[in-house]
C-alpha cells in the first residue's frame, strides 16, 4: 500500500492484527522495508500491528533530488506525517542503521508519538557524533562515509562491475538472492543517489543536537559490527533519561535484522510486548 504525506507518496507494508498496537519499522542503508521480513512475523504472533516504511529516497515516488531534502529534520518529519496518515497517535518505533538515527530523533523530538523505542546497530546520534569526534577507532570505522559523500564517485564505485561494490557491502545479509533483493532496486536510475543523499545531507552538528530520549528504550548492538564500535555503543546510555537497556548480540554483524531476526524480535518484544 502507499500513503501520501508531505507531498510525497511512500510505500508502506502493513502486517499483523489490525487491532494490535502499532509498530513503525524504519530501515537503513542500503536496504529497504524488506529487511524486516523475518522480524515482523514474530511481532505479529505477539499481537502487534507492524508498518514497514520505505523511507524518503527509497520509495520511488518520494525521491526529491536536492541533497538538503534528506537532512535529519526532513526524515523525522516524514515519520510523523506517515503516522498521521495512518491515523496512528502513538507507536512503538524500531529502527536499524539510518532508520535508528531517525527513530532516535523522532523519540527525542516527539516523545508523545513514541510508546517505546528499539534502536538497532546505531546509537543515539549525539553519542555517535561524540565518538566520531573523539574516538580514533570510530573514525576509522566510519571512513567509508567519506566515499559515500562524494557525488558521482560513490555511485560509480558501488555500481561498477554489475554493482560488485554494493553487493560486497551487503555480503553478510544472506544468500545471493537476499543480496540481490536489496541491491537491485538501488540500480534503478536515481535510486542510489537518493539513498546516498542521506549521508551527503548529514552534519555532525545536527547529530549532536539531538536531545535526550525519555521514552522506554532498548539499544541492540552486535559485537561484530564493523561500522559501530563499543565506545559509541556504550556512550548511548548517557543520552536516555527513560528506562534503558543495552542488548549485545555476540558473533553477529551489522545486519542484525537479516542475520539474527529472532533474537532481535525477542529484544523488541521485551520492550514492546502488549500488556493487555
PDB file of C-alpha atoms in Angstrom:
ATOM      1  CA  UNK A   1       0.000   0.000   0.000  1.00  0.00           C
ATOM      2  CA  UNK A   2       1.032   3.634  -0.137  1.00  0.00           C
ATOM      3  CA  UNK A   3       0.419   6.732   1.938  1.00  0.00           C
ATOM      4  CA  UNK A   4       0.580  10.333   0.788  1.00  0.00           C
ATOM      5  CA  UNK A   5       2.423  12.649   3.145  1.00  0.00           C
ATOM      6  CA  UNK A   6       4.201  15.983   2.764  1.00  0.00           C
ATOM      7  CA  UNK A   7       3.636  15.990  -0.976  1.00  0.00           C
ATOM      8  CA  UNK A   8       5.328  12.607  -1.399  1.00  0.00           C
ATOM      9  CA  UNK A   9       3.996   9.071  -1.833  1.00  0.00           C
ATOM     10  CA  UNK A  10       5.537   6.477   0.485  1.00  0.00           C
ATOM     11  CA  UNK A  11       5.350   2.718   0.060  1.00  0.00           C
ATOM     12  CA  UNK A  12       4.417   1.005   3.312  1.00  0.00           C
ATOM     13  CA  UNK A  13       3.925  -2.650   4.129  1.00  0.00           C
ATOM     14  CA  UNK A  14       1.441  -3.402   6.929  1.00  0.00           C
ATOM     15  CA  UNK A  15       1.067  -6.693   8.715  1.00  0.00           C
ATOM     16  CA  UNK A  16      -0.341  -8.346  11.801  1.00  0.00           C
ATOM     17  CA  UNK A  17      -3.682  -7.946  13.530  1.00  0.00           C
ATOM     18  CA  UNK A  18      -5.384  -4.682  12.675  1.00  0.00           C
ATOM     19  CA  UNK A  19      -6.344  -4.200  16.316  1.00  0.00           C
ATOM     20  CA  UNK A  20      -2.773  -4.631  17.554  1.00  0.00           C
ATOM     21  CA  UNK A  21      -0.622  -1.879  18.992  1.00  0.00           C
ATOM     22  CA  UNK A  22       1.193  -0.241  16.052  1.00  0.00           C
ATOM     23  CA  UNK A  23       4.897  -0.667  15.412  1.00  0.00           C
ATOM     24  CA  UNK A  24       6.681   1.603  12.922  1.00  0.00           C
ATOM     25  CA  UNK A  25       9.662  -0.178  11.322  1.00  0.00           C
ATOM     26  CA  UNK A  26      12.382   2.032   9.806  1.00  0.00           C
ATOM     27  CA  UNK A  27      15.085   0.502   7.601  1.00  0.00           C
ATOM     28  CA  UNK A  28      18.671   1.545   6.966  1.00  0.00           C
ATOM     29  CA  UNK A  29      21.135   1.848   4.077  1.00  0.00           C
ATOM     30  CA  UNK A  30      21.398   0.199   1.597  1.00  0.00           C
ATOM     31  CA  UNK A  31      18.284  -1.787   2.361  1.00  0.00           C
ATOM     32  CA  UNK A  32      14.534  -1.174   2.342  1.00  0.00           C
ATOM     33  CA  UNK A  33      11.473  -2.289   4.289  1.00  0.00           C
ATOM     34  CA  UNK A  34      12.182  -5.889   3.289  1.00  0.00           C
ATOM     35  CA  UNK A  35      14.858  -6.082   5.986  1.00  0.00           C
ATOM     36  CA  UNK A  36      12.031  -6.669   8.469  1.00  0.00           C
ATOM     37  CA  UNK A  37      10.628  -9.697   6.614  1.00  0.00           C
ATOM     38  CA  UNK A  38      11.884 -12.214   9.172  1.00  0.00           C
ATOM     39  CA  UNK A  39      11.306  -9.989  12.220  1.00  0.00           C
ATOM     40  CA  UNK A  40       7.740  -8.820  11.632  1.00  0.00           C
ATOM     41  CA  UNK A  41       6.020 -12.254  11.763  1.00  0.00           C
ATOM     42  CA  UNK A  42       7.275 -12.781  15.308  1.00  0.00           C
ATOM     43  CA  UNK A  43       5.820  -9.411  16.295  1.00  0.00           C
ATOM     44  CA  UNK A  44       2.542 -10.310  14.588  1.00  0.00           C
ATOM     45  CA  UNK A  45       2.392 -13.536  16.594  1.00  0.00           C
ATOM     46  CA  UNK A  46       2.587 -11.473  19.762  1.00  0.00           C
ATOM     47  CA  UNK A  47      -0.380  -9.360  18.663  1.00  0.00           C
ATOM     48  CA  UNK A  48       1.411  -6.312  17.274  1.00  0.00           C
ATOM     49  CA  UNK A  49       0.491  -4.485  14.076  1.00  0.00           C
ATOM     50  CA  UNK A  50       3.559  -3.521  12.010  1.00  0.00           C
ATOM     51  CA  UNK A  51       4.080  -0.835   9.391  1.00  0.00           C
ATOM     52  CA  UNK A  52       7.344  -1.259   7.488  1.00  0.00           C
ATOM     53  CA  UNK A  53       8.091   2.004   5.690  1.00  0.00           C
ATOM     54  CA  UNK A  54      10.205   2.549   2.574  1.00  0.00           C
ATOM     55  CA  UNK A  55      11.635   5.887   3.581  1.00  0.00           C
ATOM     56  CA  UNK A  56      12.442   9.040   1.624  1.00  0.00           C
ATOM     57  CA  UNK A  57      14.643   8.205  -1.352  1.00  0.00           C
ATOM     58  CA  UNK A  58      13.697   4.520  -1.272  1.00  0.00           C
ATOM     59  CA  UNK A  59      10.021   4.889  -2.178  1.00  0.00           C
ATOM     60  CA  UNK A  60      10.193   5.738  -5.916  1.00  0.00           C
ATOM     61  CA  UNK A  61       7.581   8.493  -5.577  1.00  0.00           C
ATOM     62  CA  UNK A  62       9.264  10.022  -2.543  1.00  0.00           C
ATOM     63  CA  UNK A  63      12.607  10.814  -4.123  1.00  0.00           C
ATOM     64  CA  UNK A  64      13.402  14.553  -4.208  1.00  0.00           C
ATOM     65  CA  UNK A  65      16.614  15.484  -5.992  1.00  0.00           C
ATOM     66  CA  UNK A  66      18.056  18.119  -3.641  1.00  0.00           C
ATOM     67  CA  UNK A  67      20.590  16.931  -1.073  1.00  0.00           C
ATOM     68  CA  UNK A  68      19.100  19.284   1.532  1.00  0.00           C
ATOM     69  CA  UNK A  69      15.824  17.376   1.256  1.00  0.00           C
ATOM     70  CA  UNK A  70      17.490  14.480   3.095  1.00  0.00           C
ATOM     71  CA  UNK A  71      18.502  16.306   6.265  1.00  0.00           C
ATOM     72  CA  UNK A  72      17.550  14.605   9.503  1.00  0.00           C
ATOM     73  CA  UNK A  73      14.727  17.028  10.257  1.00  0.00           C
ATOM     74  CA  UNK A  74      13.048  16.133   6.958  1.00  0.00           C
ATOM     75  CA  UNK A  75      13.351  12.408   7.637  1.00  0.00           C
ATOM     76  CA  UNK A  76      11.806  12.766  11.088  1.00  0.00           C
ATOM     77  CA  UNK A  77       9.011  14.933   9.701  1.00  0.00           C
ATOM     78  CA  UNK A  78       8.263  12.155   7.207  1.00  0.00           C
ATOM     79  CA  UNK A  79       7.855   9.619  10.010  1.00  0.00           C
ATOM     80  CA  UNK A  80       5.469  11.916  11.896  1.00  0.00           C
ATOM     81  CA  UNK A  81       3.463  12.607   8.750  1.00  0.00           C
ATOM     82  CA  UNK A  82       3.233   8.904   7.913  1.00  0.00           C
ATOM     83  CA  UNK A  83       1.917   8.156  11.401  1.00  0.00           C
ATOM     84  CA  UNK A  84      -0.633  10.940  10.897  1.00  0.00           C
ATOM     85  CA  UNK A  85      -1.675   9.491   7.535  1.00  0.00           C
ATOM     86  CA  UNK A  86      -2.104   6.057   9.108  1.00  0.00           C
ATOM     87  CA  UNK A  87      -4.183   7.512  11.928  1.00  0.00           C
ATOM     88  CA  UNK A  88      -1.629   6.324  14.493  1.00  0.00           C
ATOM     89  CA  UNK A  89      -1.327   8.559  17.534  1.00  0.00           C
ATOM     90  CA  UNK A  90       1.497   6.643  19.252  1.00  0.00           C
ATOM     91  CA  UNK A  91       3.629   3.761  18.030  1.00  0.00           C
ATOM     92  CA  UNK A  92       6.385   1.505  19.162  1.00  0.00           C
ATOM     93  CA  UNK A  93       9.255   2.623  16.922  1.00  0.00           C
ATOM     94  CA  UNK A  94      12.019   0.311  15.718  1.00  0.00           C
ATOM     95  CA  UNK A  95      14.859   1.497  13.505  1.00  0.00           C
ATOM     96  CA  UNK A  96      18.022  -0.079  12.111  1.00  0.00           C
ATOM     97  CA  UNK A  97      21.114   1.778  10.855  1.00  0.00           C
ATOM     98  CA  UNK A  98      19.938   5.097   9.377  1.00  0.00           C
ATOM     99  CA  UNK A  99      16.450   4.097  10.461  1.00  0.00           C
ATOM    100  CA  UNK A 100      17.789   4.034  14.018  1.00  0.00           C
ATOM    101  CA  UNK A 101      19.026   7.614  13.678  1.00  0.00           C
ATOM    102  CA  UNK A 102      15.569   8.692  12.518  1.00  0.00           C
ATOM    103  CA  UNK A 103      13.989   6.711  15.344  1.00  0.00           C
ATOM    104  CA  UNK A 104      16.244   8.303  17.988  1.00  0.00           C
ATOM    105  CA  UNK A 105      15.482  11.802  16.710  1.00  0.00           C
ATOM    106  CA  UNK A 106      11.767  11.022  16.478  1.00  0.00           C
ATOM    107  CA  UNK A 107      11.693   9.808  20.091  1.00  0.00           C
ATOM    108  CA  UNK A 108      13.715  12.804  21.290  1.00  0.00           C
ATOM    109  CA  UNK A 109      11.692  15.416  19.433  1.00  0.00           C
ATOM    110  CA  UNK A 110       8.222  13.849  19.538  1.00  0.00           C
ATOM    111  CA  UNK A 111       8.023  11.684  22.668  1.00  0.00           C
ATOM    112  CA  UNK A 112       4.244  11.970  22.603  1.00  0.00           C
ATOM    113  CA  UNK A 113       4.226   9.904  19.379  1.00  0.00           C
ATOM    114  CA  UNK A 114       6.506   7.105  20.611  1.00  0.00           C
ATOM    115  CA  UNK A 115       5.400   4.397  23.059  1.00  0.00           C
ATOM    116  CA  UNK A 116       8.782   2.671  23.139  1.00  0.00           C
ATOM    117  CA  UNK A 117      11.977   2.840  21.116  1.00  0.00           C
ATOM    118  CA  UNK A 118      14.134  -0.041  19.931  1.00  0.00           C
ATOM    119  CA  UNK A 119      17.211   1.234  18.101  1.00  0.00           C
ATOM    120  CA  UNK A 120      19.316  -1.326  16.255  1.00  0.00           C
ATOM    121  CA  UNK A 121      23.051  -1.063  15.496  1.00  0.00           C
ATOM    122  CA  UNK A 122      23.390   2.737  15.587  1.00  0.00           C
ATOM    123  CA  UNK A 123      23.431   4.521  18.976  1.00  0.00           C
ATOM    124  CA  UNK A 124      21.942   7.877  19.908  1.00  0.00           C
ATOM    125  CA  UNK A 125      23.086  10.462  17.328  1.00  0.00           C
ATOM    126  CA  UNK A 126      24.831  12.596  19.964  1.00  0.00           C
ATOM    127  CA  UNK A 127      26.766   9.541  21.163  1.00  0.00           C
ATOM    128  CA  UNK A 128      27.704   8.839  17.567  1.00  0.00           C
ATOM    129  CA  UNK A 129      28.792  12.428  16.956  1.00  0.00           C
ATOM    130  CA  UNK A 130      30.948  12.362  20.093  1.00  0.00           C
ATOM    131  CA  UNK A 131      32.599   9.102  19.057  1.00  0.00           C
ATOM    132  CA  UNK A 132      33.267  10.436  15.555  1.00  0.00           C
ATOM    133  CA  UNK A 133      34.972  13.474  17.057  1.00  0.00           C
ATOM    134  CA  UNK A 134      36.944  11.762  19.816  1.00  0.00           C
ATOM    135  CA  UNK A 135      37.440   8.039  19.167  1.00  0.00           C
ATOM    136  CA  UNK A 136      40.120   7.210  16.550  1.00  0.00           C
ATOM    137  CA  UNK A 137      38.734   3.699  16.126  1.00  0.00           C
ATOM    138  CA  UNK A 138      35.245   5.024  15.372  1.00  0.00           C
ATOM    139  CA  UNK A 139      36.714   7.495  12.906  1.00  0.00           C
ATOM    140  CA  UNK A 140      38.380   4.580  11.124  1.00  0.00           C
ATOM    141  CA  UNK A 141      35.181   2.521  11.173  1.00  0.00           C
ATOM    142  CA  UNK A 142      33.257   5.428   9.642  1.00  0.00           C
ATOM    143  CA  UNK A 143      35.797   6.278   6.932  1.00  0.00           C
ATOM    144  CA  UNK A 144      33.500   4.772   4.299  1.00  0.00           C
ATOM    145  CA  UNK A 145      31.249   7.817   4.733  1.00  0.00           C
ATOM    146  CA  UNK A 146      33.890   9.971   3.040  1.00  0.00           C
ATOM    147  CA  UNK A 147      33.347   7.973  -0.151  1.00  0.00           C
ATOM    148  CA  UNK A 148      29.570   7.978   0.199  1.00  0.00           C
ATOM    149  CA  UNK A 149      29.536  11.782   0.385  1.00  0.00           C
ATOM    150  CA  UNK A 150      31.314  12.149  -2.980  1.00  0.00           C
ATOM    151  CA  UNK A 151      28.576  12.669  -5.548  1.00  0.00           C
ATOM    152  CA  UNK A 152      29.046  10.626  -8.688  1.00  0.00           C
ATOM    153  CA  UNK A 153      32.204   8.907  -7.469  1.00  0.00           C
ATOM    154  CA  UNK A 154      30.359   6.841  -4.866  1.00  0.00           C
ATOM    155  CA  UNK A 155      27.702   5.782  -7.364  1.00  0.00           C
ATOM    156  CA  UNK A 156      30.325   4.778  -9.915  1.00  0.00           C
ATOM    157  CA  UNK A 157      32.317   2.832  -7.329  1.00  0.00           C
ATOM    158  CA  UNK A 158      29.344   0.939  -5.902  1.00  0.00           C
ATOM    159  CA  UNK A 159      27.646   0.178  -9.220  1.00  0.00           C
ATOM    160  CA  UNK A 160      30.709  -0.789 -11.290  1.00  0.00           C
ATOM    161  CA  UNK A 161      31.128  -4.388 -12.444  1.00  0.00           C
ATOM    162  CA  UNK A 162      27.496  -5.363 -12.031  1.00  0.00           C
ATOM    163  CA  UNK A 163      27.210  -3.492  -8.706  1.00  0.00           C
ATOM    164  CA  UNK A 164      30.032  -5.509  -7.189  1.00  0.00           C
ATOM    165  CA  UNK A 165      30.811  -2.873  -4.548  1.00  0.00           C
ATOM    166  CA  UNK A 166      27.201  -2.696  -3.442  1.00  0.00           C
ATOM    167  CA  UNK A 167      26.888  -6.460  -3.333  1.00  0.00           C
ATOM    168  CA  UNK A 168      30.098  -6.789  -1.310  1.00  0.00           C
ATOM    169  CA  UNK A 169      28.772  -4.261   1.175  1.00  0.00           C
ATOM    170  CA  UNK A 170      25.727  -6.476   1.642  1.00  0.00           C
ATOM    171  CA  UNK A 171      27.518  -9.818   1.665  1.00  0.00           C
ATOM    172  CA  UNK A 172      26.608 -10.674   5.268  1.00  0.00           C
ATOM    173  CA  UNK A 173      22.852 -10.216   4.857  1.00  0.00           C
ATOM    174  CA  UNK A 174      22.377 -13.718   3.481  1.00  0.00           C
ATOM    175  CA  UNK A 175      22.479 -15.649   0.228  1.00  0.00           C
ATOM    176  CA  UNK A 176      22.811 -14.205  -3.267  1.00  0.00           C
ATOM    177  CA  UNK A 177      19.061 -13.827  -3.627  1.00  0.00           C
ATOM    178  CA  UNK A 178      18.864 -11.784  -0.433  1.00  0.00           C
ATOM    179  CA  UNK A 179      21.745  -9.569  -1.531  1.00  0.00           C
ATOM    180  CA  UNK A 180      20.074  -9.030  -4.912  1.00  0.00           C
ATOM    181  CA  UNK A 181      16.770  -8.147  -3.231  1.00  0.00           C
ATOM    182  CA  UNK A 182      18.479  -5.115  -1.700  1.00  0.00           C
ATOM    183  CA  UNK A 183      20.971  -4.246  -4.426  1.00  0.00           C
ATOM    184  CA  UNK A 184      18.726  -4.464  -7.482  1.00  0.00           C
ATOM    185  CA  UNK A 185      16.292  -1.648  -6.535  1.00  0.00           C
ATOM    186  CA  UNK A 186      19.267   0.676  -5.975  1.00  0.00           C
ATOM    187  CA  UNK A 187      20.418   0.063  -9.552  1.00  0.00           C
ATOM    188  CA  UNK A 188      17.343   1.861 -10.859  1.00  0.00           C
ATOM    189  CA  UNK A 189      18.043   5.387 -12.186  1.00  0.00           C
ATOM    190  CA  UNK A 190      18.423   7.863  -9.348  1.00  0.00           C
ATOM    191  CA  UNK A 191      17.793   5.368  -6.555  1.00  0.00           C
ATOM    192  CA  UNK A 192      21.333   5.004  -5.237  1.00  0.00           C
ATOM    193  CA  UNK A 193      21.940   8.753  -5.394  1.00  0.00           C
ATOM    194  CA  UNK A 194      18.805   9.342  -3.323  1.00  0.00           C
ATOM    195  CA  UNK A 195      19.942   6.787  -0.732  1.00  0.00           C
ATOM    196  CA  UNK A 196      23.434   8.278  -0.567  1.00  0.00           C
ATOM    197  CA  UNK A 197      21.979  11.751  -0.147  1.00  0.00           C
ATOM    198  CA  UNK A 198      21.218  10.774   3.457  1.00  0.00           C
ATOM    199  CA  UNK A 199      24.987  10.775   4.037  1.00  0.00           C
ATOM    200  CA  UNK A 200      25.568  13.907   1.975  1.00  0.00           C
ATOM    201  CA  UNK A 201      22.985  15.852   3.957  1.00  0.00           C
ATOM    202  CA  UNK A 202      24.292  14.653   7.315  1.00  0.00           C
ATOM    203  CA  UNK A 203      26.149  17.026   9.607  1.00  0.00           C
ATOM    204  CA  UNK A 204      27.881  16.174  12.856  1.00  0.00           C
ATOM    205  CA  UNK A 205      26.353  19.280  14.434  1.00  0.00           C
ATOM    206  CA  UNK A 206      22.846  18.098  13.556  1.00  0.00           C
ATOM    207  CA  UNK A 207      23.547  14.690  15.084  1.00  0.00           C
ATOM    208  CA  UNK A 208      24.985  16.263  18.230  1.00  0.00           C
ATOM    209  CA  UNK A 209      21.922  18.483  18.605  1.00  0.00           C
ATOM    210  CA  UNK A 210      19.512  15.567  19.066  1.00  0.00           C
ATOM    211  CA  UNK A 211      18.295  15.743  22.643  1.00  0.00           C
ATOM    212  CA  UNK A 212      17.902  13.071  25.300  1.00  0.00           C
ATOM    213  CA  UNK A 213      15.278  10.376  24.932  1.00  0.00           C
ATOM    214  CA  UNK A 214      12.743   9.990  27.729  1.00  0.00           C
ATOM    215  CA  UNK A 215      10.684   7.065  26.407  1.00  0.00           C
ATOM    216  CA  UNK A 216      11.466   3.434  27.378  1.00  0.00           C
ATOM    217  CA  UNK A 217      14.393   2.482  25.150  1.00  0.00           C
ATOM    218  CA  UNK A 218      16.322  -0.608  24.098  1.00  0.00           C
ATOM    219  CA  UNK A 219      19.533  -0.386  22.087  1.00  0.00           C
ATOM    220  CA  UNK A 220      20.531  -3.574  20.257  1.00  0.00           C
ATOM    221  CA  UNK A 221      24.187  -3.735  19.215  1.00  0.00           C
ATOM    222  CA  UNK A 222      26.328  -6.588  17.904  1.00  0.00           C
ATOM    223  CA  UNK A 223      29.997  -7.168  18.667  1.00  0.00           C
ATOM    224  CA  UNK A 224      30.935  -7.954  15.040  1.00  0.00           C
ATOM    225  CA  UNK A 225      29.572  -4.647  13.744  1.00  0.00           C
ATOM    226  CA  UNK A 226      32.335  -3.161  11.583  1.00  0.00           C
ATOM    227  CA  UNK A 227      30.619   0.233  11.408  1.00  0.00           C
ATOM    228  CA  UNK A 228      29.847   0.910  15.090  1.00  0.00           C
ATOM    229  CA  UNK A 229      32.388   0.289  17.840  1.00  0.00           C
ATOM    230  CA  UNK A 230      31.948  -0.367  21.522  1.00  0.00           C
ATOM    231  CA  UNK A 231      32.830   3.207  22.536  1.00  0.00           C
ATOM    232  CA  UNK A 232      29.858   4.642  20.653  1.00  0.00           C
ATOM    233  CA  UNK A 233      27.585   1.817  21.800  1.00  0.00           C
ATOM    234  CA  UNK A 234      28.394   2.255  25.481  1.00  0.00           C
ATOM    235  CA  UNK A 235      28.074   6.064  25.273  1.00  0.00           C
ATOM    236  CA  UNK A 236      24.450   5.649  24.288  1.00  0.00           C
ATOM    237  CA  UNK A 237      23.110   5.258  27.838  1.00  0.00           C
ATOM    238  CA  UNK A 238      24.067   8.814  28.789  1.00  0.00           C
ATOM    239  CA  UNK A 239      21.530  10.139  26.279  1.00  0.00           C
ATOM    240  CA  UNK A 240      18.499   8.253  27.576  1.00  0.00           C
ATOM    241  CA  UNK A 241      16.653   9.546  30.626  1.00  0.00           C
ATOM    242  CA  UNK A 242      13.929   6.902  30.474  1.00  0.00           C
ATOM    243  CA  UNK A 243      14.233   3.213  31.243  1.00  0.00           C
ATOM    244  CA  UNK A 244      17.164   1.916  29.185  1.00  0.00           C
ATOM    245  CA  UNK A 245      18.558  -1.471  28.194  1.00  0.00           C
ATOM    246  CA  UNK A 246      21.556  -2.417  26.087  1.00  0.00           C
ATOM    247  CA  UNK A 247      21.206  -5.797  24.377  1.00  0.00           C
ATOM    248  CA  UNK A 248      24.506  -7.056  22.979  1.00  0.00           C
ATOM    249  CA  UNK A 249      24.410  -9.855  20.403  1.00  0.00           C
ATOM    250  CA  UNK A 250      27.571 -11.932  20.196  1.00  0.00           C
ATOM    251  CA  UNK A 251      29.011 -13.068  16.872  1.00  0.00           C
ATOM    252  CA  UNK A 252      26.550 -11.031  14.791  1.00  0.00           C
ATOM    253  CA  UNK A 253      27.456  -8.429  12.162  1.00  0.00           C
ATOM    254  CA  UNK A 254      25.900  -5.039  11.454  1.00  0.00           C
ATOM    255  CA  UNK A 255      22.999  -6.603   9.562  1.00  0.00           C
ATOM    256  CA  UNK A 256      21.097  -7.706  12.661  1.00  0.00           C
ATOM    257  CA  UNK A 257      17.547  -7.888  11.196  1.00  0.00           C
ATOM    258  CA  UNK A 258      18.746 -10.287   8.489  1.00  0.00           C
ATOM    259  CA  UNK A 259      21.353 -12.231  10.432  1.00  0.00           C
ATOM    260  CA  UNK A 260      19.633 -12.527  13.825  1.00  0.00           C
ATOM    261  CA  UNK A 261      15.920 -11.834  13.325  1.00  0.00           C
ATOM    262  CA  UNK A 262      14.699 -13.994  16.197  1.00  0.00           C
ATOM    263  CA  UNK A 263      16.939 -12.503  18.918  1.00  0.00           C
ATOM    264  CA  UNK A 264      16.101  -9.055  17.584  1.00  0.00           C
ATOM    265  CA  UNK A 265      12.370  -9.770  17.656  1.00  0.00           C
ATOM    266  CA  UNK A 266      12.727 -11.026  21.220  1.00  0.00           C
ATOM    267  CA  UNK A 267      14.519  -7.806  22.191  1.00  0.00           C
ATOM    268  CA  UNK A 268      11.752  -5.748  20.590  1.00  0.00           C
ATOM    269  CA  UNK A 269       9.065  -7.755  22.365  1.00  0.00           C
ATOM    270  CA  UNK A 270      10.809  -7.476  25.710  1.00  0.00           C
ATOM    271  CA  UNK A 271      10.238  -3.756  25.329  1.00  0.00           C
ATOM    272  CA  UNK A 272       7.040  -3.548  23.318  1.00  0.00           C
ATOM    273  CA  UNK A 273       5.033  -6.685  24.114  1.00  0.00           C
ATOM    274  CA  UNK A 274       1.376  -5.756  24.691  1.00  0.00           C
ATOM    275  CA  UNK A 275       0.432  -5.898  28.354  1.00  0.00           C
ATOM    276  CA  UNK A 276      -3.310  -6.244  27.895  1.00  0.00           C
TER     277      UNK A 276
END
